[in-house]
Every structure is written in C-alpha cells, then in structure tokens.
C-alpha cells in the first residue's frame, strides 16, 4: 500500500495516465466522527492498514493538485460477496455468516451483537467503482469519496438470515482486538457528496442483500 503506490504514481505521472486507488472505512480512527463520518474530517487510524490508506489518499491529492494527475479514490465499507471466501478481515463476519448458516445452521460471531458498521453488496461496489471512474472530471469536487449502501449490526443481520433459515442460531465469542478496531471505525458513512457530484445511488439494502 505504500511502496507499490509510489511506483504506480511515478508511472502514471510519467505516462499521463489516470489512476484509481481503493480506500477503506479503516482510514478513520477513534478521533474521527463515527455517526455519520463525513468525507473530510480528522483521520488518525491506529492500524497500519488504515495509515497506509490515508497515505494513499493524500499522495493522490498531492499528485493531482500540483501536477494535474487525474486521481480518483473511493472509501469502501465492508464488501459482501458470495463469490469469495472470507479472508479474515474485520468485516468478514458478514460474509462468513452466510456460509455457516447454509452449511451448519449456526454461526459464532467475534464481534458484539450491537456493533454497527457500514456495508455494501459486491454489485453496488463494482458499479460505484465504474461510475466514479467514468464521471466527467468537472463533476468531481474532491478526489476521495465515501460510498455506502447500508449499516447494520450482527444482531440485525442474524434476524434477516432467520427469515430464510428458520433454524439458524447465532452465538457470540468476542475477539477483543477486532472489537477495539471496529469501535474506532465509522458506524455510518456520509456519502452525500458522491450522491450529489456523480449521482451515486445504491441498489441493495439489507433485505435485498440477504435474499440475494
């Protein structure tokens, strides 16, 4: 996220390319406003992942304003997809729950039941990425945008899963390290600038996500 980014920035500047870089809810920290989290606010993440993403956002702006690089960046919430296995990320409980519910009828969650995080279905994620890259440059008022679709807790997700798997059971075995990380992350993303500037609009809320 740092050395590779610098190499990419040098190449894009040398060849007058456009650059898209993904960012994350992890780019915020415990001193950021959490509910909602705006595009522009204090960012002091306490994970190396978050620090590297803030670095990417700022380096992209640095190359844009003095040098004219067409840099674009989205801060994604947790992304949910049935096509990829959970990779151990902090938001991946919202993917694992579907695998465990369909295979075993039960799921052990490592976050507290009331932990609210912004989430997005993969189809919305891909469309947002394409739309921001295709947006006319004059529409963009900033280089890095929040994008969001829904926010929910493990408890709310489990209730929705129960409508499809009536025997489903959820238990909680909280991982203190993961919980501390998510307690410093946004609960809701303010993505009003994306909606205003380039017309972002999500298709999937929680019921549609779980049904799909």
XYZ file of C-alpha atoms in Angstrom:
212
model
C 0.000 0.000 0.000
C 2.962 2.392 0.282
C 5.981 1.371 -1.824
C 3.796 -0.093 -4.572
C 1.665 3.050 -4.556
C 4.738 5.251 -5.052
C 5.795 3.148 -8.044
C 2.308 3.436 -9.561
C 2.202 7.206 -9.003
C 5.548 7.635 -10.763
C 4.374 5.553 -13.735
C 1.038 7.380 -14.035
C 2.724 10.782 -13.852
C 5.381 9.810 -16.407
C 2.834 8.491 -18.922
C -0.041 10.927 -18.188
C -2.375 8.139 -17.073
C -5.448 8.317 -14.853
C -5.333 6.497 -11.518
C -7.971 4.866 -9.333
C -6.976 3.662 -5.841
C -9.365 1.964 -3.382
C -9.517 3.145 0.218
C -11.497 1.944 3.236
C -13.514 2.708 6.359
C -10.260 1.752 8.127
C -8.798 5.113 7.047
C -10.629 6.661 10.004
C -9.773 6.307 13.671
C -11.117 6.786 17.203
C -10.961 10.598 16.991
C -13.000 10.720 13.737
C -16.744 11.373 13.984
C -18.419 7.969 13.712
C -22.117 8.545 13.163
C -22.053 9.764 10.477
C -18.480 10.003 9.186
C -18.092 12.777 6.577
C -15.669 12.811 3.644
C -13.490 15.457 5.293
C -12.654 15.121 8.975
C -9.748 14.158 11.216
C -8.174 10.830 10.206
C -5.868 9.197 12.751
C -6.230 5.426 12.200
C -4.444 3.060 14.586
C -3.798 0.183 12.192
C -1.007 0.074 9.604
C -3.682 -0.781 7.024
C -5.537 2.450 7.808
C -2.350 4.525 7.936
C -1.298 3.236 4.508
C -4.705 4.118 3.046
C -4.634 7.684 4.400
C -1.162 7.937 2.890
C -2.570 6.818 -0.486
C -5.402 9.354 -0.329
C -3.027 12.220 0.462
C -0.400 11.187 -2.083
C -3.091 11.081 -4.778
C -4.167 14.607 -3.868
C -0.541 15.716 -3.869
C -0.042 14.403 -7.403
C -3.380 15.874 -8.528
C -3.176 19.485 -7.382
C 0.404 20.449 -8.325
C 0.851 18.010 -11.232
C -2.657 17.502 -12.620
C -2.862 13.715 -12.174
C -6.473 12.534 -12.585
C -6.546 10.639 -9.282
C -9.796 9.130 -8.001
C -10.411 7.170 -4.829
C -13.356 5.571 -3.012
C -13.547 4.679 0.659
C -15.423 1.385 0.693
C -17.390 -0.016 3.613
C -17.339 -3.757 4.305
C -17.938 -5.539 0.972
C -20.156 -8.649 0.943
C -19.886 -11.236 -1.812
C -20.856 -14.881 -2.186
C -18.144 -15.386 -4.795
C -15.137 -15.105 -2.480
C -14.323 -16.877 0.755
C -13.954 -14.743 3.901
C -10.324 -13.664 4.185
C -10.176 -12.956 7.903
C -10.888 -9.236 7.625
C -12.673 -7.455 10.426
C -15.904 -7.030 8.435
C -15.790 -10.582 7.060
C -18.214 -11.879 9.680
C -20.918 -10.536 7.332
C -19.697 -12.972 4.658
C -18.930 -15.942 6.934
C -22.418 -15.877 8.456
C -23.966 -16.936 5.124
C -21.554 -19.869 4.662
C -22.125 -21.095 8.220
C -25.899 -20.568 8.138
C -26.333 -22.624 4.976
C -23.847 -25.363 5.933
C -24.318 -25.679 9.691
C -27.371 -23.631 10.677
C -25.327 -21.709 13.242
C -22.651 -19.040 13.426
C -20.242 -17.825 16.110
C -19.643 -14.097 15.769
C -16.416 -12.488 17.022
C -17.960 -9.017 17.336
C -20.519 -7.769 19.844
C -24.150 -8.078 18.795
C -24.745 -4.314 18.625
C -21.614 -3.420 16.587
C -22.828 -1.229 13.727
C -20.712 -0.985 10.569
C -21.327 0.311 7.042
C -21.622 -2.460 4.455
C -22.184 -2.869 0.714
C -23.092 -5.718 -1.628
C -20.453 -6.514 -4.256
C -22.678 -5.484 -7.200
C -23.051 -1.976 -5.750
C -19.305 -1.872 -5.042
C -18.386 -2.695 -8.630
C -20.893 -0.252 -10.065
C -19.713 2.576 -7.781
C -16.139 1.927 -8.911
C -17.048 2.106 -12.591
C -19.265 5.148 -12.144
C -16.643 7.244 -10.339
C -14.018 6.335 -12.935
C -16.385 7.280 -15.777
C -17.654 10.523 -14.195
C -16.652 13.709 -16.070
C -13.715 15.357 -14.293
C -15.588 18.643 -13.930
C -18.263 16.900 -11.812
C -15.785 15.959 -9.076
C -15.390 18.362 -6.157
C -12.887 16.114 -4.339
C -10.519 13.262 -5.098
C -11.598 10.782 -2.394
C -15.247 9.966 -1.695
C -17.081 7.885 0.881
C -19.542 5.426 -0.669
C -22.094 3.489 1.312
C -25.258 1.463 0.988
C -26.388 0.208 4.413
C -25.283 -0.066 8.027
C -26.238 -2.969 10.267
C -25.237 -4.937 13.357
C -24.592 -8.698 13.634
C -27.883 -8.980 15.508
C -29.817 -7.246 12.713
C -28.129 -9.382 10.077
C -28.936 -12.563 12.013
C -32.607 -11.574 12.265
C -32.744 -11.175 8.494
C -31.000 -14.537 7.949
C -33.587 -16.189 10.217
C -36.309 -15.300 7.703
C -34.606 -17.621 5.200
C -33.074 -20.209 7.567
C -35.606 -20.571 10.420
C -33.403 -22.943 12.451
C -30.436 -20.542 12.357
C -28.675 -19.756 15.649
C -26.044 -17.116 16.375
C -23.684 -17.056 19.357
C -21.053 -14.500 20.329
C -17.402 -15.037 21.261
C -15.974 -11.525 21.110
C -12.407 -11.016 19.912
C -11.171 -8.060 21.981
C -8.608 -6.947 19.377
C -11.110 -6.948 16.496
C -13.732 -5.273 18.655
C -11.314 -2.484 19.576
C -10.601 -1.891 15.883
C -14.250 -1.673 14.824
C -15.094 0.515 17.817
C -12.807 3.126 16.222
C -14.375 2.783 12.754
C -17.392 4.606 11.257
C -20.854 3.347 12.173
C -22.413 5.182 9.228
C -20.788 6.758 6.179
C -21.955 10.161 4.944
C -21.692 9.700 1.171
C -23.821 12.717 0.242
C -21.013 14.240 -1.847
C -20.790 11.121 -4.035
C -24.559 11.176 -4.476
C -24.528 14.886 -5.333
C -21.411 15.076 -7.541
C -21.634 11.961 -9.709
C -25.053 10.521 -8.933
C -24.124 7.579 -6.712
C -27.153 5.528 -5.606
C -27.067 2.034 -4.116
C -29.466 -0.749 -5.141
C -29.106 -3.225 -2.257
C -30.324 -2.682 1.306
C -30.160 -5.386 3.995
C -33.291 -7.388 2.972
C -32.247 -7.443 -0.703
C -28.697 -8.386 0.263
C -29.750 -11.365 2.406
C -32.295 -12.585 -0.142
C -29.714 -12.442 -2.929
